[in-house]
Coordinates of C-alpha atoms in Angstrom, one line a residue:
Chain A
M18 CA -0.3 0.0 -0.1
G19 CA 2.3 2.6 1.2
T20 CA 0.1 5.1 2.3
E21 CA -1.3 3.5 5.5
L22 CA 1.0 5.5 7.4
G23 CA 0.0 9.1 5.7
N24 CA 2.4 12.0 5.2
Y25 CA 5.3 12.8 7.7
K26 CA 8.5 14.5 8.1
L27 CA 9.6 13.1 10.9
C28 CA 8.7 9.4 12.8
I29 CA 10.9 9.0 16.0
S30 CA 10.5 6.8 19.3
A31 CA 10.4 9.1 22.4
R32 CA 9.1 9.7 26.1
S33 CA 8.6 13.0 28.0
T34 CA 11.6 13.8 30.6
D35 CA 8.6 15.0 32.9
K36 CA 8.5 12.2 35.9
E37 CA 4.9 13.8 37.1
I38 CA 3.4 12.8 33.5
L39 CA 5.1 9.8 33.1
K40 CA 3.4 8.6 36.3
K41 CA 0.0 8.4 34.7
A42 CA 1.0 8.2 31.5
Q43 CA -0.6 5.6 29.3
D44 CA 2.7 5.3 27.3
G45 CA 5.8 7.9 26.9
G46 CA 3.5 10.7 27.8
I47 CA 3.7 12.6 24.6
V48 CA 0.2 14.0 24.5
T49 CA 0.3 15.5 27.9
Q50 CA 4.0 16.9 27.1
I51 CA 3.6 18.5 24.2
F52 CA 0.5 20.4 25.4
K53 CA 2.1 21.3 28.6
Y54 CA 4.9 22.6 26.6
A55 CA 2.9 24.6 24.0
L56 CA 0.6 26.0 27.1
E57 CA 3.7 27.2 29.0
E58 CA 5.1 28.8 25.6
G59 CA 1.8 30.2 24.6
I60 CA 1.7 28.3 21.6
I61 CA -1.7 27.1 22.5
D62 CA -4.3 29.1 24.8
G63 CA -6.0 25.8 26.1
A64 CA -6.3 22.3 24.6
I65 CA -9.6 20.0 24.4
V66 CA -8.6 16.9 26.0
S67 CA -10.7 14.3 27.9
G68 CA -10.7 13.7 31.6
P69 CA -12.4 12.1 34.2
S70 CA -16.0 12.1 34.5
D71 CA -18.7 11.3 37.2
E72 CA -18.5 7.7 36.2
P73 CA -15.4 5.4 36.5
W74 CA -13.3 5.3 33.3
R75 CA -15.9 7.5 31.5
P76 CA -14.1 10.3 30.0
R77 CA -15.5 13.6 29.4
P78 CA -14.2 16.3 27.2
F79 CA -12.9 19.3 28.6
V80 CA -11.1 22.2 27.9
A81 CA -7.9 22.4 30.0
T82 CA -5.9 26.0 30.4
T83 CA -3.7 25.1 32.9
V84 CA -1.1 22.3 33.5
E85 CA -2.8 21.1 36.6
E86 CA -6.0 20.5 34.4
L87 CA -4.1 19.2 31.9
M88 CA -2.8 16.7 33.9
K89 CA -6.1 15.2 34.8
S90 CA -6.2 13.9 31.4
R91 CA -2.8 11.8 31.4
G92 CA -3.7 8.4 30.3
T93 CA -6.1 6.4 28.0
R94 CA -9.6 5.7 28.6
Y95 CA -11.0 2.9 25.9
N96 CA -14.2 4.4 25.1
I97 CA -16.0 7.4 23.1
S98 CA -15.0 11.1 24.4
P99 CA -16.5 13.3 21.9
N100 CA -13.8 16.1 22.1
V101 CA -14.8 17.7 18.5
S102 CA -18.0 18.9 20.1
F103 CA -15.9 21.3 22.5
I104 CA -14.0 22.9 19.3
K105 CA -16.4 25.9 18.4
E106 CA -17.1 26.2 22.1
A107 CA -13.4 26.5 23.0
T108 CA -13.5 29.8 20.8
R109 CA -16.2 31.0 22.6
S110 CA -17.2 30.3 26.4
Y111 CA -13.5 29.9 26.8
G112 CA -12.1 32.3 24.5
L113 CA -9.4 30.6 23.0
D114 CA -7.6 32.3 20.0
R115 CA -5.4 29.1 19.4
I116 CA -6.9 25.6 20.5
G117 CA -4.6 22.2 20.8
I118 CA -7.1 19.3 20.4
V119 CA -6.3 15.7 20.9
G120 CA -8.4 12.7 19.2
T121 CA -8.7 9.7 17.5
P122 CA -7.7 9.5 13.6
C123 CA -11.6 10.1 13.1
Q124 CA -11.6 13.1 15.3
M125 CA -8.8 14.4 13.3
Q126 CA -10.7 14.0 10.0
A127 CA -13.5 16.0 11.9
V128 CA -11.3 18.5 12.4
R129 CA -9.7 18.7 9.0
K130 CA -13.2 18.7 7.3
G131 CA -14.2 21.5 10.0
Q132 CA -11.3 23.6 8.8
L133 CA -11.9 23.2 5.3
Y134 CA -16.0 22.8 5.3
P135 CA -16.7 24.8 8.5
V136 CA -20.4 24.3 8.2
G137 CA -21.0 25.4 11.6
L138 CA -17.6 26.3 12.7
R139 CA -17.6 30.2 12.5
D140 CA -14.3 31.4 13.1
V141 CA -12.9 28.2 14.2
P142 CA -10.5 27.0 11.1
D143 CA -7.7 29.3 11.6
K144 CA -7.9 28.9 15.5
I145 CA -6.7 25.2 15.3
A146 CA -2.8 25.7 16.5
L147 CA -2.2 22.2 17.2
A148 CA -4.3 18.9 16.6
I149 CA -2.6 15.8 18.3
G150 CA -3.9 12.2 16.9
I151 CA -3.6 9.1 18.6
F152 CA -3.1 5.6 17.2
C153 CA -6.8 3.9 17.0
M154 CA -7.6 0.1 15.8
E155 CA -11.1 1.0 17.1
N156 CA -13.0 2.3 20.0
F157 CA -15.7 1.1 22.5
P158 CA -19.1 2.6 23.6
Y159 CA -18.9 2.9 27.5
Q160 CA -21.4 0.4 28.3
S161 CA -18.9 -2.1 26.3
I162 CA -16.1 -1.3 28.4
K163 CA -18.4 -1.9 31.5
Q164 CA -19.5 -4.9 30.1
L165 CA -15.7 -6.1 29.4
V166 CA -14.4 -5.3 32.9
E167 CA -17.3 -6.4 34.8
D168 CA -18.5 -9.2 33.1
H169 CA -15.5 -10.8 31.4
A170 CA -12.9 -9.5 33.7
A171 CA -14.7 -9.9 36.9
M172 CA -13.3 -6.4 37.8
K173 CA -15.1 -3.4 39.3
L174 CA -14.6 -0.3 37.2
E175 CA -13.9 1.8 40.1
S176 CA -11.0 -0.8 41.2
V177 CA -9.3 -0.6 37.5
K178 CA -6.2 1.2 37.7
K179 CA -5.1 1.2 33.8
M180 CA -6.5 -0.5 30.9
E181 CA -4.2 -1.3 28.0
I182 CA -4.6 -2.8 24.4
G183 CA -1.2 -4.1 23.1
K184 CA 0.3 -7.3 22.2
G185 CA -2.7 -8.7 21.0
K186 CA -4.8 -8.6 24.3
F187 CA -6.9 -6.3 26.1
W188 CA -5.4 -5.9 29.8
V189 CA -7.0 -4.7 32.5
Y190 CA -4.9 -3.7 35.8
G191 CA -6.5 -3.6 39.2
E192 CA -5.6 -1.3 42.4
R193 CA -4.5 -4.2 44.1
G194 CA -2.3 -5.4 41.3
Q195 CA -4.1 -8.0 39.7
V196 CA -4.0 -8.3 35.9
V197 CA -6.6 -9.9 34.0
Q198 CA -6.4 -10.1 30.2
L199 CA -8.5 -10.6 27.4
P200 CA -8.1 -11.9 23.8
L201 CA -9.0 -9.6 21.4
K202 CA -11.4 -12.4 20.0
V203 CA -13.5 -11.6 23.1
T204 CA -13.2 -7.7 22.8
H205 CA -14.0 -7.6 18.9
K206 CA -17.9 -8.1 19.0
Y207 CA -18.2 -5.0 21.5
E208 CA -16.4 -2.3 19.2
Q209 CA -18.2 0.7 18.2
P210 CA -19.8 -0.2 14.8
G211 CA -18.8 3.4 13.2
C212 CA -15.3 2.2 13.6
H213 CA -15.7 -0.5 11.1
V214 CA -15.6 2.1 8.2
C215 CA -12.6 4.0 9.3
L216 CA -9.7 3.9 7.2
D217 CA -6.9 5.3 9.3
Y218 CA -5.1 4.0 11.9
V219 CA -2.1 6.3 12.8
A220 CA -4.4 9.6 12.5
N221 CA -2.9 10.9 9.3
L222 CA -4.5 14.2 9.2
A223 CA -2.9 15.3 12.7
D224 CA -0.2 17.7 13.4
V225 CA 1.7 15.2 15.2
S226 CA 0.3 11.7 15.8
T227 CA 1.3 9.2 18.5
G228 CA 1.0 5.7 20.1
S229 CA 2.6 3.0 21.6
V230 CA 2.4 0.6 18.7
G231 CA 6.2 0.0 17.4
S232 CA 8.2 1.3 20.5
P233 CA 9.0 -0.3 23.9
D234 CA 7.0 -0.7 26.7
G235 CA 7.0 3.1 28.3
W236 CA 7.8 4.8 25.2
S237 CA 5.6 5.9 22.3
T238 CA 5.9 5.9 18.4
V239 CA 5.6 9.8 17.2
F240 CA 4.9 10.9 13.6
V241 CA 5.4 14.6 13.0
R242 CA 3.2 15.5 9.7
T243 CA 2.7 18.9 9.1
K244 CA 4.6 22.3 9.3
K245 CA 3.0 23.5 12.5
G246 CA 3.6 19.7 14.1
D247 CA 7.3 20.4 13.0
D248 CA 7.8 23.6 14.2
I249 CA 6.3 22.9 17.8
W250 CA 7.9 19.3 18.1
S251 CA 11.4 20.7 17.2
K252 CA 10.8 23.5 19.6
A253 CA 9.9 20.9 22.1
I254 CA 12.9 18.8 21.5
A255 CA 15.2 21.8 21.9
A256 CA 13.3 22.8 25.1
G257 CA 14.5 18.9 26.4
C258 CA 10.8 18.0 26.8
F259 CA 11.5 14.5 25.3
E260 CA 13.9 11.6 25.4
T261 CA 14.1 10.3 22.0
K262 CA 15.4 7.2 20.0
P263 CA 15.4 6.9 16.3
I264 CA 12.5 4.7 15.1
E265 CA 15.2 2.6 13.3
Q266 CA 16.8 1.2 16.3
V267 CA 13.8 0.2 18.5
K268 CA 11.9 -3.1 18.6
P269 CA 9.3 -3.7 17.4
G270 CA 9.5 -0.6 14.9
L271 CA 8.0 0.8 12.3
E272 CA 7.4 -2.6 10.6
L273 CA 5.0 -3.5 13.1
V274 CA 3.0 -0.1 12.8
S275 CA 2.4 -0.5 9.2
K276 CA 1.4 -4.1 9.4
L277 CA -1.3 -3.3 11.8
A278 CA -2.4 0.1 9.6
N279 CA -2.8 -2.0 6.8
E280 CA -4.6 -4.9 8.5
K281 CA -7.1 -2.0 9.9
I282 CA -7.6 -0.2 6.6
T283 CA -7.7 -3.8 4.5
K284 CA -10.4 -5.4 6.8
N285 CA -12.5 -1.8 7.0
Q286 CA -12.4 -1.4 3.0
K287 CA -13.9 -4.7 3.0
T288 CA -16.6 -3.5 5.4
V289 CA -17.1 -0.7 3.3
E290 CA -17.5 -2.5 0.3
E291 CA -19.6 -5.2 1.6
R292 CA -22.2 -2.1 2.8
A293 CA -22.6 -1.5 -0.9
K294 CA -24.8 -4.7 -1.2
F295 CA -25.9 -5.4 2.2
G296 CA -29.2 -5.6 1.2
V297 CA -31.1 -7.0 -1.9
N298 CA -30.2 -4.4 -4.5
K299 CA -30.0 -2.0 -1.1
A300 CA -27.0 -0.6 -0.1
L301 CA -25.8 1.2 3.3
R302 CA -24.6 4.6 2.7
N303 CA -21.0 5.3 1.8
P304 CA -19.7 8.5 3.4
Y305 CA -16.5 8.3 1.1
I306 CA -18.8 8.6 -1.8
S307 CA -21.5 11.1 -1.1
P308 CA -23.9 12.4 1.6
K309 CA -26.8 10.9 0.0
Chain B
M21 CA -13.5 47.2 -22.9
K22 CA -13.6 51.2 -23.3
D23 CA -15.5 50.5 -26.3
N24 CA -18.0 48.6 -24.7
S25 CA -18.6 51.0 -21.9
V26 CA -19.2 53.9 -24.5
K27 CA -21.6 52.1 -27.1
P28 CA -24.5 51.7 -24.5
E29 CA -24.3 55.4 -23.6
E30 CA -25.0 56.6 -27.2
K31 CA -27.8 54.2 -27.7
P32 CA -31.6 54.8 -26.3
V33 CA -31.7 52.6 -23.4
P34 CA -34.0 49.9 -24.1
V35 CA -34.5 48.3 -21.1
K36 CA -33.6 48.7 -17.2
A37 CA -31.5 45.8 -17.3
D38 CA -28.9 47.3 -19.8
V39 CA -28.8 50.3 -17.4
E40 CA -27.5 48.3 -14.9
K41 CA -24.9 46.1 -17.2
K42 CA -23.3 49.6 -18.1
A43 CA -22.9 50.7 -14.6
V44 CA -20.8 47.7 -13.8
V45 CA -18.9 48.2 -17.2
L46 CA -18.2 51.7 -15.9
Q47 CA -17.1 50.6 -12.6
K48 CA -14.8 47.9 -14.1
E49 CA -13.0 50.5 -16.0
D50 CA -12.1 52.2 -12.8
K51 CA -10.1 49.1 -11.8
P52 CA -9.6 46.7 -14.5
V53 CA -9.1 43.1 -13.6
A54 CA -10.0 40.9 -16.5
D55 CA -11.0 37.9 -15.4
K56 CA -13.3 38.6 -12.6
I57 CA -16.4 36.4 -11.9
K58 CA -19.8 37.9 -11.4
V59 CA -21.4 37.0 -8.2
G60 CA -24.8 38.3 -7.2
H61 CA -26.5 38.2 -3.7
V62 CA -30.1 37.2 -4.2
H63 CA -32.2 38.1 -1.1
M64 CA -35.3 36.0 -0.6
S65 CA -37.1 35.3 3.0
G66 CA -34.1 35.5 5.2
C67 CA -32.8 37.3 8.0
T68 CA -29.9 39.1 6.1
G69 CA -27.7 37.0 8.5
C70 CA -26.3 35.1 5.6
L71 CA -25.1 38.4 3.8
V72 CA -23.5 40.0 6.6
S73 CA -21.8 36.3 7.2
L74 CA -20.5 37.3 3.7
A75 CA -19.5 40.6 5.0
D76 CA -17.9 39.1 7.8
N77 CA -14.9 38.0 5.8
Y78 CA -13.8 41.6 6.4
G79 CA -10.6 42.3 4.7
G80 CA -11.1 38.9 2.8
L81 CA -14.2 40.2 1.5
L82 CA -12.5 43.3 0.0
T83 CA -10.0 41.2 -1.7
I84 CA -12.3 38.6 -3.0
L85 CA -13.9 41.9 -4.6
D86 CA -10.8 43.2 -5.7
K87 CA -9.2 40.2 -7.3
Y88 CA -11.8 37.5 -8.0
A89 CA -15.5 38.8 -7.8
D90 CA -17.5 41.7 -9.3
L91 CA -20.5 41.9 -7.0
V92 CA -22.9 42.5 -9.9
Y93 CA -26.0 42.5 -7.2
G94 CA -27.2 42.4 -3.8
L95 CA -29.3 44.6 -1.9
T96 CA -27.9 47.1 0.2
L97 CA -24.2 45.9 -1.5
A98 CA -24.5 47.0 -4.8
D99 CA -27.1 49.6 -6.5
V100 CA -28.4 47.3 -9.1
R101 CA -32.6 46.5 -9.2
H102 CA -33.0 43.8 -11.6
I103 CA -31.5 40.6 -11.2
P104 CA -28.3 40.8 -14.2
K105 CA -26.7 38.0 -15.9
M106 CA -24.0 36.1 -13.6
D107 CA -21.6 33.4 -12.9
V108 CA -22.5 32.9 -9.2
A109 CA -25.8 33.6 -7.9
L110 CA -25.6 33.5 -3.7
V111 CA -29.1 33.0 -2.6
E112 CA -30.2 33.6 1.2
G113 CA -33.7 32.9 2.2
S114 CA -36.5 30.6 1.3
V115 CA -39.1 31.3 -1.5
C116 CA -42.6 32.6 -0.1
I117 CA -45.0 31.3 -2.5
Q118 CA -47.6 33.7 -2.0
D119 CA -45.5 36.5 -2.8
K120 CA -45.2 36.8 -6.6
I121 CA -42.0 38.6 -6.6
S122 CA -40.0 36.4 -4.9
V123 CA -41.3 33.6 -7.1
D124 CA -40.6 35.5 -10.2
E125 CA -37.3 36.5 -8.9
I126 CA -36.0 33.2 -8.1
K127 CA -37.0 31.9 -11.4
E128 CA -35.1 34.7 -13.2
T129 CA -32.2 33.8 -11.1
R130 CA -32.0 30.4 -12.4
E131 CA -32.3 31.9 -15.8
K132 CA -29.7 34.4 -15.2
A133 CA -26.8 32.5 -13.3
A134 CA -24.7 29.9 -14.3
V135 CA -24.5 28.5 -10.8
V136 CA -27.1 28.7 -8.1
V137 CA -25.6 28.5 -4.7
A138 CA -28.2 27.9 -1.7
V139 CA -26.5 30.0 1.1
G140 CA -27.8 29.2 4.7
G141 CA -30.4 27.2 6.3
C142 CA -33.1 29.0 4.7
A143 CA -32.3 28.7 1.1
C144 CA -31.1 25.1 1.4
Y145 CA -33.6 23.3 3.7
G146 CA -36.5 26.0 4.9
N147 CA -34.6 26.3 8.2
I148 CA -36.4 28.5 10.9
T149 CA -39.1 29.6 8.0
R150 CA -40.3 25.9 8.2
F151 CA -42.3 26.9 11.3
A152 CA -44.0 29.8 9.7
R153 CA -47.7 29.5 9.4
G154 CA -48.4 33.1 8.5
G155 CA -50.3 35.8 10.3
Q156 CA -47.7 38.2 10.3
T157 CA -48.3 42.0 9.8
N158 CA -48.4 43.4 7.7
Q159 CA -48.6 40.5 5.3
P160 CA -50.4 37.8 6.9
Q161 CA -51.1 35.5 4.1
H162 CA -47.6 34.9 3.5
E163 CA -47.7 31.5 5.1
S164 CA -45.8 29.1 2.7
F165 CA -41.8 28.9 2.4
L166 CA -40.2 26.7 0.5
P167 CA -36.5 26.0 0.4
V168 CA -35.0 27.2 -3.0
G169 CA -34.7 23.6 -4.2
D170 CA -38.1 23.2 -4.2
L171 CA -38.8 25.5 -7.1
I172 CA -35.3 25.6 -9.2
K173 CA -32.5 23.3 -9.8
V174 CA -30.0 24.5 -7.1
D175 CA -26.0 23.6 -7.9
V176 CA -24.6 24.1 -4.6
Y177 CA -25.5 24.1 -0.9
I178 CA -23.5 26.0 1.8
P179 CA -25.9 25.1 4.8
G180 CA -26.1 26.6 8.6
C181 CA -27.4 29.1 10.5
A182 CA -25.7 31.4 9.9
P183 CA -23.4 29.9 7.3
T184 CA -20.0 30.7 8.2
P185 CA -17.9 33.5 6.5
Q186 CA -15.1 30.8 6.2
L187 CA -17.1 28.6 4.2
I188 CA -18.6 31.1 2.1
R189 CA -15.4 32.6 1.5
N190 CA -14.1 29.0 0.4
V191 CA -16.8 28.3 -1.8
C192 CA -16.2 31.7 -3.7
V193 CA -12.5 31.0 -4.0
M194 CA -13.5 27.6 -5.5
A195 CA -16.0 29.0 -7.9
Y196 CA -13.3 31.6 -9.0
L197 CA -10.9 28.7 -9.9
L198 CA -13.4 26.5 -11.4
L199 CA -14.1 29.3 -13.9
K200 CA -11.4 31.0 -14.5
G201 CA -8.2 28.8 -12.9
N202 CA -5.9 26.6 -14.5
K203 CA -6.6 22.9 -15.2
D204 CA -5.0 22.0 -11.8
Q205 CA -6.7 24.6 -10.2
Q206 CA -10.3 23.5 -11.8
D207 CA -9.9 19.8 -10.8
L208 CA -9.4 20.9 -6.9
A209 CA -12.7 23.3 -7.2
K210 CA -14.2 20.3 -8.8
K211 CA -13.6 17.8 -6.2
Y212 CA -13.9 20.5 -3.2
L213 CA -17.4 21.8 -4.6
T214 CA -18.5 18.2 -5.3
P215 CA -20.1 17.2 -1.9
L216 CA -21.6 20.5 -1.5
M217 CA -23.4 19.6 -5.0
Q218 CA -24.4 16.3 -4.1
L219 CA -26.1 17.8 -0.7
A220 CA -28.1 20.0 -3.1
E221 CA -29.1 16.5 -4.6
R222 CA -29.9 15.0 -1.5
G223 CA -32.8 16.9 -1.0
T224 CA -34.4 20.2 0.8
E225 CA -35.0 18.7 4.1
A226 CA -32.8 18.9 7.0
C227 CA -33.1 18.0 10.7
G228 CA -31.1 16.5 13.4
C229 CA -32.9 13.9 12.8
D230 CA -30.6 13.3 10.0
L231 CA -28.3 12.3 12.4
M232 CA -30.1 9.4 13.5
Y233 CA -31.4 8.3 9.9
D234 CA -28.4 8.7 7.9
V235 CA -25.6 8.3 10.4
V236 CA -26.3 6.6 13.4
N237 CA -29.0 4.3 11.9
Q238 CA -26.8 3.4 9.1
G239 CA -24.0 2.3 11.6
L240 CA -21.7 5.0 11.0
C241 CA -21.3 7.5 14.1
M242 CA -18.4 7.3 15.8
G243 CA -18.8 10.0 18.2
C244 CA -16.3 12.8 17.4
G245 CA -18.7 15.7 18.5
S246 CA -18.8 17.5 15.2
C247 CA -22.5 17.7 14.9
A248 CA -22.7 19.3 18.6
A249 CA -20.3 21.7 18.1
A250 CA -21.7 22.8 14.3
C251 CA -25.4 22.8 16.1
P252 CA -26.1 27.0 16.4
V253 CA -28.5 26.6 19.0
R254 CA -27.0 23.8 21.3
A255 CA -29.8 21.2 20.6
I256 CA -27.0 18.6 20.5
T257 CA -25.4 17.1 23.4
H258 CA -23.6 13.5 23.9
E259 CA -24.5 10.9 25.7
Y260 CA -22.3 8.1 26.2
G261 CA -20.8 9.2 23.1
K262 CA -23.6 9.5 20.6
P263 CA -25.5 12.6 19.6
N264 CA -28.7 13.3 21.6
V265 CA -31.1 15.7 19.7
N266 CA -33.5 18.1 21.3
R267 CA -35.8 17.8 18.5
E268 CA -38.0 20.9 20.0
M269 CA -34.9 23.3 19.7
C270 CA -33.7 22.0 16.3
I271 CA -34.2 24.9 13.7
K272 CA -33.6 22.3 10.8
C273 CA -30.6 24.3 9.2
G274 CA -28.4 21.3 7.9
A275 CA -25.4 22.2 9.6
C276 CA -25.1 19.1 11.9
Y277 CA -25.4 16.7 9.2
A278 CA -23.6 18.5 6.7
Q279 CA -20.8 19.0 9.4
C280 CA -20.4 15.3 10.2
P281 CA -17.5 13.3 8.8
R282 CA -19.7 10.3 7.9
S283 CA -22.0 12.4 6.0
F284 CA -19.5 12.9 3.5
F285 CA -15.7 12.8 3.7
N286 CA -13.8 13.3 0.5
F287 CA -10.3 12.0 1.1
D288 CA -8.9 13.6 -2.3
V289 CA -9.5 16.7 -1.1
I290 CA -9.3 16.8 2.9
T291 CA -5.9 14.9 2.7
G292 CA -4.4 17.9 1.2
F293 CA -6.0 20.5 4.0
E294 CA -2.6 22.1 4.5
G295 CA -2.1 23.1 0.8
I296 CA -5.7 24.1 0.5
L297 CA -5.5 26.2 3.6
E298 CA -2.5 27.9 2.6
A299 CA -3.7 28.5 -0.7
I300 CA -6.8 30.0 0.5
D301 CA -5.2 32.2 2.9
G302 CA -2.4 33.3 0.3
A303 CA -5.5 33.9 -2.2
L304 CA -6.6 36.4 0.2
K305 CA -3.9 38.4 1.1

């Protein structure tokens, strides 16, 4: 394929040099660290991130305008956080002129569509200062995560310390140190259906995208894609925000990222095609062809 | 060009439309830009918010008018009384079918304009005028308001209430490239405008329900939040990652569905976002 990783200027393995960030980071603390740096340097006025809500492990999008607020968003919650829903509000109630936003590949697609076709996003397009994408194979509804953790892993959501998808398994770590792993075969049917037509694994449209795949534990793979992303990334590196390793020198490396990206795109492309003949001479909608 | 402007002056003026034409030609002479397109703003039953949105491009609007487009028609903006021939008609508002002048004018717009763009929720979908039932002074009998597409063929939709200055600007720039650009620019403009043309073909009804019918029910929603961000009346919230539309509040402007990345997503255009946004910025400097 060759296009599965999108356009990028730089690919590198990295982790934050900030111990506080790493304490609760999912992997290398990339997103929190870049936003922290950009906030402190005045590159962004605030960032739309997902943080804790009134239910355990249910994310809620919010606008972080301080490092303290930002720190609440560390780590991954494997269910839907409609971050883009705040993109106009951030420029209104919060008065941000330069917005940072983090999101899944589909949310990066939403941001870019919003910039090129701002149907209901008045004065938003030129206020997106930094869009960070996270690698994503699929997402889950909150109720699916609840079912996986409570029914399959037999743990209370409240007592979960971390969740992780890696090495072909869904991992649930308890507060008391217990670890449950579920094979992805079990989790597949609980995935959000809308993810099955997604043709982007590594957030091709972000300024900077990052995820654990390809790098060793505790590190993240980073793609720097746009001029904006490149500018901020190189400044952050110069400021000592990150330790880095050449991606060619880490295991499992870029090859695995490519492999998984191709797997996702091939599988979902097939789903898109099957939708075309889903009924008897009746198709399901294909958003890549037409809004009709 | 000079000859053209002088000739009609010597002749007796046959119809009013020609007077207007002459006025335009004379204006052009002051600042001759050969390749501008002719754009008009046609005002049906709307609140003028769409026109204000166009004007809200501020300096960008002046650049558009300087370099790319002559505004040949527009209440308050151009001193022209009758709909002239134009390349692009930006139509605002729905059509009151009890108002003969409106009906005549929208039909005339179709005849005179090469491209008809429905600007804003009212022109595209009826928007808030969908709730009109007449009874207003001083024309209480004006009770039926139809989206433009119910009376004439519309080529391009710009939904939303109000439509955003930036989308109107983008469409104007793309219309210019389509009509006057080189081959690459025309290709880009065609690709850019295609989904907005498909929206026009899709029909004249919009509602927050579209998110259910055409996205969630179709198994396409991934809970990004675009619809809630786009809604001008904050009728959409997300409950556990999926849109929840307060239908009592929905004004039927069409912004939510058009903004949804799962209504349309044209990779061939959006993947080039960085270059296109730079080009549009550059064009307006």
